[in-house]
Each structure stands twice: as structure tokens, then as C-alpha cells.
Amino acid sequence: MKGFYNRILIIDLTTQDFEARGISDSLIETCLGGKGLASYLLLKNNPPGVDPLSHKNCLIIATGPVTGSLIWGSSRYGLFTKSPQTGLYSESYAGGRVPEAIDAAGYDAVVIKGKSHRLIVLEITPDRVSFHNAEDLKGLSTYETENRVKERFGIPPKGWKSGCIVIGPAGENRVRFSVVENDYWRSAGRTGTGAVMGSKGIKAIVFNGNRKRRVYDPKAIKALARRTAQEGRDSDSAMSYKKFGTPSMVRLTNQAKAFPSRYWSEGTTPHWTNITAEALHEKCQVKPHACLKCFLACGRLSTILQGPHAGLTIEGPEYETIFAFGGLCCVEGIEEIAYLNDICDRLGIDTISAGNLCAFAIEAGLRKRIDLNIEYGDVEGIADLLHKIAFRQGIGEVLAMGVRHAAHVWELEDLAVHVKGLEPPGYDPRVLKGVGLGYAVSDRGACHLRGTFHKAELSGMIDPDVVEEKAALFIDFEDRLTLLDALILCRFYRDLYPWEVLGDIVHGLTGLDADRPFLTRTAGTISDNVRHFNIREGLTRKDDTLPMRFHKEELKTGHVITEKELAYMVDDYYRLRGWDKEGRPLKGSSRTTNPSRS
């Protein structure tokens, strides 16, 4: 089918064998690429109940039909596996320049099985897979690893694209929230994909290729891309991203009293004006930084101007990192948050989980549950804790397993904030109740990106405090973003790609008649397949919930989300999804792809 290579690559690390296999047009039409195809492959290839860090757990890398095309926001790839952090479905995405190199290798997805007996660098090209010794890279930071790998594999032939993805020490040490990074600062950040890559003995994967997807209607795609640029470059959202990036959310969430602070005990922080986008631009030299095929340039290439960290350059910090360290850990300066961000990037750990865990540990220490002498806002104490986590030293051994494990060991389950084992991002569901629904039912645990519903509630599209009709609007958001993940498009183009434009993109790339019923059916199929995977791995309705603190502990503003309110929204969500009251897709649903028959 146009828009696809119609082939996947299967790699067995144990035997060092590989095989290219074809996939049918009928399968593609059912689930498209990206998340749709990868979820199908995960359901088909992973043994039920597999240990996420065993050799039997698959790591799947996928691009989508938009990758390499003229479509704006298309330079992204996805990683899919069973999460070592939650024991459930794992998906994580990253941008930069590397996605087009991954795609140029000429596969719709790469399925990695088995485990290497030594640390290796995988090299993937359109015709072969090579397994290179990487013992000399052991223990190196993500930056150092990327530099060494680029030096070793050199400049690609003319007309070829080349890039690599890497892990840091945290991934090698199987830290449950370690990440996979590329282009220095781009992270496939959540659910522990780095730990899975490390468990397989892979330090880096290099992609080299010259393949390109054939498009069904090149003229239509070119016209669509031109129209998107003309209409989108000067839009309010585009100008905001380019001017301030995601740190602009700090002001908005604090004003809404939805900025989680002091380990989820408050909805704003007194020092929030010191950690805003404006503060970042005042304290750092900031340049907008974009992925390929992007005019939003949301990235902040920031160089600290003064103080102990002067000269440090990173891309960031993003809003979520600012919330995690500036809110939960009460770090009062944007330069210090950038410093902690850099440590996480070098070690290869997710900043959202890291900030949650550091704040949890601080609180546990203050309550005398553990021997830890760190106060809120103690930057060097937090920095030391991050290193202990990455190398699993002392208290870091417990924290490296995630907050659910730490809470059990320290007997602080009532304090711990997580959904399905995943620590939440920076939007308090006591204020934004639709966000609470999103956290509860997300297939990968507490996550704002499955629906990005904070946008609807903070913008006034729907009252944040009501629960009636929340599920219907949330599903509309979630389905459309599921399609973005099947195509693998950047979330920040969501306002520029409404349903009808997504239909035009799918048709122009593939030739499929992508009307609204087709698109919603495809999104439903993908959601059902992921739900089947999670149920197979032990998920029940009781997992689609929120921490009890959100039900019982009011913010100073009086905001709380009751158990009754959440149950109402979850019931409505199940009903509208076509699932039974326990959250199981109905048997015989035509939307669900059966791996044994495709």
C-alpha cells in the first residue's frame, strides 16, 4: 500500500539472526502504522505475563506513514514494549532528526527479541543488521555515547540518512523509568523503555538508509503542507510555542491553582514567577529549536548566563520538568531546574518520574520513615539523589524501582501518587477533573498525552469542575490523538490537524477513503487492541482509578475529585467505548484485530 513499506524487521539478539517479513494491506488498513501496527505486533509476539526485563519481552520501534513526507510535525518515532515500571502496555515517542534515519532503513516497524550476551551497538540498514561490540561504551552518559557512536560509524554515503538512539547508565542498570534518547535532548521518556533496551544488552542502535515511502497523491500532500504552513505559522498556538515553548504553561497552571507542588499537597507554589518561561528567557540565552519538518520550534535551546552553572546548554527545561523539580521538589530557580534537567538527560532518566520520586523521598525523610537529610528545594541533595538512582546506590536502589515499589517498602502507600505504577505529570486532577479521567483510564498509567485534555479544561472549552459529558469530549480528543500516534505526528500539531485534515492526510499518503467513520473505527480498533493487551497482563477495573489522596485531601482552594465523580466518568467512558462495566471490550467486536487471523 502507498505510504508504507509493507515490511517489518525481526531481530533475534540471542542468535544474532534477522529476517524481513511482509505485512498485508488488509492489516495496514485495519490499524495503520505507528501505534496501531506496533500494538498489534506486541499483542501477537509477546508471551502473556512475560517479565518486562526478560529476553522474551519485545522492543518494537516504529515510524508512521507520514515519516519522511512533507507533512509538518512528522519527524517522530515510537517505542513500544511491556513496561518494567507498570507491568502493562508501554509507548513512548521522540522527535528530532533521527526519526527520518530510522524510517530510511525501509521498515514500518522493527521487532527486537532475545538478549545479547554482551553489550552491543545494533546497526540497521535496508539489507542487513550488524551486531557490534560496545563494551567500551559501558557506563557512558547519553551525550558521550551518542558522540562515540557517531564517530565510530562516520558519515553516511551520499543520499543516505543516518542517526542513532542510545541509553545512559540508568538504562544499563535497569532503572524502571530510564529513557531512550537521541539528538542529545530528545527522549522517549516514559514507562521505562531504556530499561528494556538495557536488559537486552543494547547500548545504542544506529540506523542508515536511503529508502523512502511512496505517496499516493504527492500533489495533494504538497498542497496540504503548504496550506498548513500558511494557516498555521501565524496562529496563536504557533506563535506561543515559538516564543516561549511549553514553559508558558507554568503561569497558566499556577493561575488555575492546578500546578502540583510540595509533593502533591498544594496547587501552586510561592516562587512560581521565578520558574516561568519569562524567567527562563531572563536567566538564559534562549533560541527556539525545532525538529525536522516543524515550524513551531517549541524547543528552548537554553544557555545559562550566570551563577554556578553558567555556560551549561540544554534543550529545555520543558514544562513537565519545571513542574517536577520546581513544583514537587520546590526548587526555586529556573537555572537550577535546567541543571537537574541536564543531569537526568545525561544519566538517561525520565524527569517526570525522577522529580516525583525525589519529592516522595524528601517527604518520606521529613516524616522520619527513611534516613534522608534532604529538604525541599535542596538542589545538590536532589542532584546526589538522581545519581544514586541511576547507579542504584543506597536509597537509590529502592527509588530505581518506581514510587509504587518505594511506597510499599517504606509503608507509605497512602502518600504515594501514581496510577498503575506511573507517576503523574503536572496537572492536578482535583482541579481539572477531565484530566483525572485521562490519568485513570490511560493505557500506560498516569498520562496527560493520551488526550491532552488539560487544554480543553484550561482553555474554557469545558468546565473543569463538571463531570457530565466529560467522557464524550475526552474520547473525541483521545481518538484523534490515537490517530496522530498511528501516523506518528507531533502532539503540538493537534490544533492544526482536525478530523477532516487527518482524513486528507491519510488519503493523500495511502489512497484509503479516510472519512470520519473510518478514522474513528481505526482509533477504536487500536484502543481495543491495547486494552486487550493490558487485560491479558492483569489489568482490571480497579486499576482505572486515582490515588486516594485526590479523593480525600482537598487543596487549599477546596478542590477535590470524589470517588463518585471519577466512577461516573469512568462508567461513561466504558459505555461510549463499547466496553462492558468492567472495562473489557465486548466479545466479537468488529473493531478488534485478531493476531491469529491477520
Coordinates of C-alpha atoms in Angstrom, one line a residue, residues 38 45 56 58 63 72 143 146 224 242 276 300 323 408 569 583 597:
A38 CA 3.2 -1.8 16.9
N45 CA 4.7 -11.6 19.7
K56 CA 11.1 -12.7 25.8
C58 CA 9.8 -7.5 22.6
T63 CA 7.6 5.1 12.3
W72 CA 4.6 19.2 9.2
Y143 CA 25.8 12.5 25.3
E146 CA 26.0 9.5 21.0
L224 CA -1.8 20.3 2.2
K242 CA 7.9 29.6 19.1
T276 CA 8.2 30.7 34.3
R300 CA 14.2 26.0 24.1
F323 CA 6.7 21.1 37.4
H408 CA 5.4 -0.5 49.6
M569 CA -16.8 9.4 34.3
G583 CA -13.8 -2.2 31.1
R597 CA -6.1 -14.2 11.7

